[in-house]
Amino acid sequence: MTFSLTFSRIKSILKVLCHGLGWLFLFALLVVSIHLKSPYLFAYRSYETPFLLLIACVLIPFCFLKFRHIRRVISLTLLLAVVMFTLWGEGAFQYRRNAVMRVDAAVADRLGQHFIVGYEDVHELQPLVSKGLIGGIFVTRRNTEGKSFEALQQEIAALQRLRADAGLRPLIVATDQEGGIVSHLSPPLERMPPLSSVIDNSDTQEALLANAQAYGERQGRSLAALGVSVNFSPVVDLKLEHTSNWLDFHSMISQRAISADPAMTAAVAGAYVKGLQNQGVLATLKHFPGLGRVTSDTHHFSASLNVAADELQHNDWVPFREVARQNDVLLMVGHVILSQVDQKNPASFSKGVIQGIIRNGWQHDGVLITDDLTMRAAYSHGFCHVTVSALNAGVDLLLVSYDYEKYYEMMFCAIQAYESGSLDKDMLQRSDARLRRLWP
């Protein structure tokens, strides 16, 4: 008797749990369908739409037959909403992509040069390259999988030939090969220690500069041989001590920065930049306004830097300003909110930061590039807002590296803004001139 009661109770509990999990599953499907094409779901991009539609089509008749009254109404409403949001999300993506691919050649050339885009399928990339819809590509670990150095080299060369055949300027070919934990092309390229290692291996200032330059030349030689023209390195954020954040999954600046000393960072970075340039590769100073004091990981969370600009000018910004003043480099602007300048927009698309500090304050007229705009600290503000605001602020290159399909949405927004007059044509013209100075 006791055993029978216990079994019956367990059976009842399991039934309740199964019902609860079933409803949770339906709500999870709804959430996923609402966020279709989200960068967080990028790993499932190729089958998210067919999966959602298939599951919904299977569950609709099941719920109709299984449930009665209010449960039937709620379950069918949820599933129909899943179908609606999925079709809407997929339809919107296809519409924007088709609109971008059909855009007038003059508009494509005017706007496309401002985008650096990651890729996976080179065949999908080829029309963007040949039509001038992008200015450059970002090559990373996913592009090296299953490929030798020679195979990747030939792939890049073939894309450049497409570009030349179309009578367009060469593609900017960018990568993220800092050394240390960020060595996205290793293999096939040699994995080098972090740039900060030259400090430990140098007894004098002369040796330090020579070693840093040699490091840059060694790294630049292999990058240039592959066909890379821009390296997103060095990291010139300061290596400041602060409480570690267990939610920092990707930034990890303390493992990537050179030094806590601004002068030391500037010296090492400057010598490294010269080494890269000697091999024909442009360097990129990152991540202005500096991540050294920031504990949040901007890949996933918003971050603010609530420090007076005067203090940053004399410390954190010294390497950015000094190295940029002496060299032809790109300057990467990160997604940190510089709250004493602009409390709403991250630096990467803040006119107050770009114009107020970099362009007018420093009188810096070099090429600016955003950090990846598919990082949550950026795209949580809306892809259209980010795109138009960055270009209107005076940023020259928009990086769309991780979730490269978001390029279509951003380019679509740029086209609409251009045609409606929302894009600052004078700002675009000045940006065009900066790009042509580096890439005639």
PDB file of N, CA and C in Angstrom, residues 3 21 23 49 62 85 123 129 144 174 181 197 216 218 226 241 259 277 283 288 309-310 336 347 351 362 407 416 437:
ATOM      1  N   PHE A   3       3.981   1.484  -0.934  1.00  0.00           N
ATOM      2  CA  PHE A   3       4.703   1.541  -2.208  1.00  0.00           C
ATOM      3  C   PHE A   3       3.808   2.103  -3.311  1.00  0.00           C
ATOM      4  N   LEU A  21       7.725  21.653 -18.104  1.00  0.00           N
ATOM      5  CA  LEU A  21       8.804  21.714 -19.095  1.00  0.00           C
ATOM      6  C   LEU A  21       8.254  21.945 -20.497  1.00  0.00           C
ATOM      7  N   TRP A  23       5.544  23.680 -21.288  1.00  0.00           N
ATOM      8  CA  TRP A  23       5.220  25.101 -21.427  1.00  0.00           C
ATOM      9  C   TRP A  23       6.489  25.952 -21.524  1.00  0.00           C
ATOM     10  N   THR A  49      15.862  28.803 -38.634  1.00  0.00           N
ATOM     11  CA  THR A  49      14.550  28.999 -39.256  1.00  0.00           C
ATOM     12  C   THR A  49      13.857  27.674 -39.570  1.00  0.00           C
ATOM     13  N   PHE A  62      -0.461  18.530 -32.612  1.00  0.00           N
ATOM     14  CA  PHE A  62      -0.376  17.815 -31.331  1.00  0.00           C
ATOM     15  C   PHE A  62      -1.135  18.569 -30.241  1.00  0.00           C
ATOM     16  N   PHE A  85       6.734  35.186 -36.054  1.00  0.00           N
ATOM     17  CA  PHE A  85       8.000  35.880 -35.809  1.00  0.00           C
ATOM     18  C   PHE A  85       9.136  35.282 -36.640  1.00  0.00           C
ATOM     19  N   HIS A 123      32.157  31.911 -51.385  1.00  0.00           N
ATOM     20  CA  HIS A 123      31.293  32.078 -52.559  1.00  0.00           C
ATOM     21  C   HIS A 123      30.209  33.128 -52.297  1.00  0.00           C
ATOM     22  N   VAL A 129      32.400  41.505 -52.907  1.00  0.00           N
ATOM     23  CA  VAL A 129      33.731  41.976 -53.294  1.00  0.00           C
ATOM     24  C   VAL A 129      33.698  42.599 -54.685  1.00  0.00           C
ATOM     25  N   THR A 144      40.577  29.658 -41.286  1.00  0.00           N
ATOM     26  CA  THR A 144      41.777  28.819 -41.390  1.00  0.00           C
ATOM     27  C   THR A 144      41.471  27.342 -41.195  1.00  0.00           C
ATOM     28  N   ALA A 174      42.014  42.430 -43.178  1.00  0.00           N
ATOM     29  CA  ALA A 174      42.339  42.662 -41.770  1.00  0.00           C
ATOM     30  C   ALA A 174      42.271  41.368 -40.977  1.00  0.00           C
ATOM     31  N   ILE A 181      47.150  35.283 -26.261  1.00  0.00           N
ATOM     32  CA  ILE A 181      45.851  34.611 -26.308  1.00  0.00           C
ATOM     33  C   ILE A 181      45.016  35.018 -27.517  1.00  0.00           C
ATOM     34  N   SER A 197      55.884  40.551 -23.724  1.00  0.00           N
ATOM     35  CA  SER A 197      57.038  39.701 -23.400  1.00  0.00           C
ATOM     36  C   SER A 197      58.362  40.366 -23.755  1.00  0.00           C
ATOM     37  N   GLY A 216      57.441  43.061 -34.351  1.00  0.00           N
ATOM     38  CA  GLY A 216      56.508  43.527 -35.373  1.00  0.00           C
ATOM     39  C   GLY A 216      56.911  43.072 -36.770  1.00  0.00           C
ATOM     40  N   ARG A 218      58.717  40.422 -37.550  1.00  0.00           N
ATOM     41  CA  ARG A 218      58.535  38.968 -37.649  1.00  0.00           C
ATOM     42  C   ARG A 218      57.063  38.620 -37.869  1.00  0.00           C
ATOM     43  N   LEU A 226      50.749  36.216 -46.308  1.00  0.00           N
ATOM     44  CA  LEU A 226      49.409  35.636 -46.422  1.00  0.00           C
ATOM     45  C   LEU A 226      48.485  36.520 -47.256  1.00  0.00           C
ATOM     46  N   GLU A 241      45.752  47.289 -12.525  1.00  0.00           N
ATOM     47  CA  GLU A 241      45.292  46.289 -11.566  1.00  0.00           C
ATOM     48  C   GLU A 241      43.904  46.668 -11.064  1.00  0.00           C
ATOM     49  N   SER A 259      51.634  47.282 -20.722  1.00  0.00           N
ATOM     50  CA  SER A 259      52.177  47.767 -19.452  1.00  0.00           C
ATOM     51  C   SER A 259      51.170  48.700 -18.789  1.00  0.00           C
ATOM     52  N   GLN A 277      54.925  48.019 -40.166  1.00  0.00           N
ATOM     53  CA  GLN A 277      54.903  48.860 -41.363  1.00  0.00           C
ATOM     54  C   GLN A 277      56.068  48.548 -42.293  1.00  0.00           C
ATOM     55  N   ALA A 283      49.158  48.905 -38.679  1.00  0.00           N
ATOM     56  CA  ALA A 283      48.776  48.545 -37.313  1.00  0.00           C
ATOM     57  C   ALA A 283      47.499  49.273 -36.911  1.00  0.00           C
ATOM     58  N   PHE A 288      40.340  52.507 -27.940  1.00  0.00           N
ATOM     59  CA  PHE A 288      40.012  53.821 -27.399  1.00  0.00           C
ATOM     60  C   PHE A 288      38.536  53.862 -26.982  1.00  0.00           C
ATOM     61  N   ALA A 309      38.038  63.498 -18.329  1.00  0.00           N
ATOM     62  CA  ALA A 309      38.825  63.463 -19.560  1.00  0.00           C
ATOM     63  C   ALA A 309      40.255  63.942 -19.327  1.00  0.00           C
ATOM     64  N   ASP A 310      40.450  64.915 -18.438  1.00  0.00           N
ATOM     65  CA  ASP A 310      41.804  65.422 -18.165  1.00  0.00           C
ATOM     66  C   ASP A 310      42.702  64.325 -17.612  1.00  0.00           C
ATOM     67  N   VAL A 336      32.829  51.407 -25.153  1.00  0.00           N
ATOM     68  CA  VAL A 336      32.701  51.901 -23.781  1.00  0.00           C
ATOM     69  C   VAL A 336      32.042  53.279 -23.805  1.00  0.00           C
ATOM     70  N   ALA A 347      31.541  55.097 -27.186  1.00  0.00           N
ATOM     71  CA  ALA A 347      32.508  55.924 -27.913  1.00  0.00           C
ATOM     72  C   ALA A 347      32.523  55.628 -29.404  1.00  0.00           C
ATOM     73  N   LYS A 351      29.446  61.170 -31.356  1.00  0.00           N
ATOM     74  CA  LYS A 351      30.024  62.347 -32.016  1.00  0.00           C
ATOM     75  C   LYS A 351      30.819  63.184 -31.022  1.00  0.00           C
ATOM     76  N   TRP A 362      42.489  66.388 -30.537  1.00  0.00           N
ATOM     77  CA  TRP A 362      43.842  65.939 -30.891  1.00  0.00           C
ATOM     78  C   TRP A 362      44.263  66.393 -32.283  1.00  0.00           C
ATOM     79  N   TYR A 407      25.872  42.557 -41.560  1.00  0.00           N
ATOM     80  CA  TYR A 407      26.290  43.559 -42.543  1.00  0.00           C
ATOM     81  C   TYR A 407      25.113  43.994 -43.407  1.00  0.00           C
ATOM     82  N   GLN A 416      19.423  53.516 -46.835  1.00  0.00           N
ATOM     83  CA  GLN A 416      18.209  54.296 -46.575  1.00  0.00           C
ATOM     84  C   GLN A 416      18.549  55.687 -46.049  1.00  0.00           C
ATOM     85  N   ARG A 437      43.763  58.230 -48.732  1.00  0.00           N
ATOM     86  CA  ARG A 437      45.153  58.521 -48.383  1.00  0.00           C
ATOM     87  C   ARG A 437      45.901  57.241 -48.015  1.00  0.00           C
TER      88      ARG A 437
END
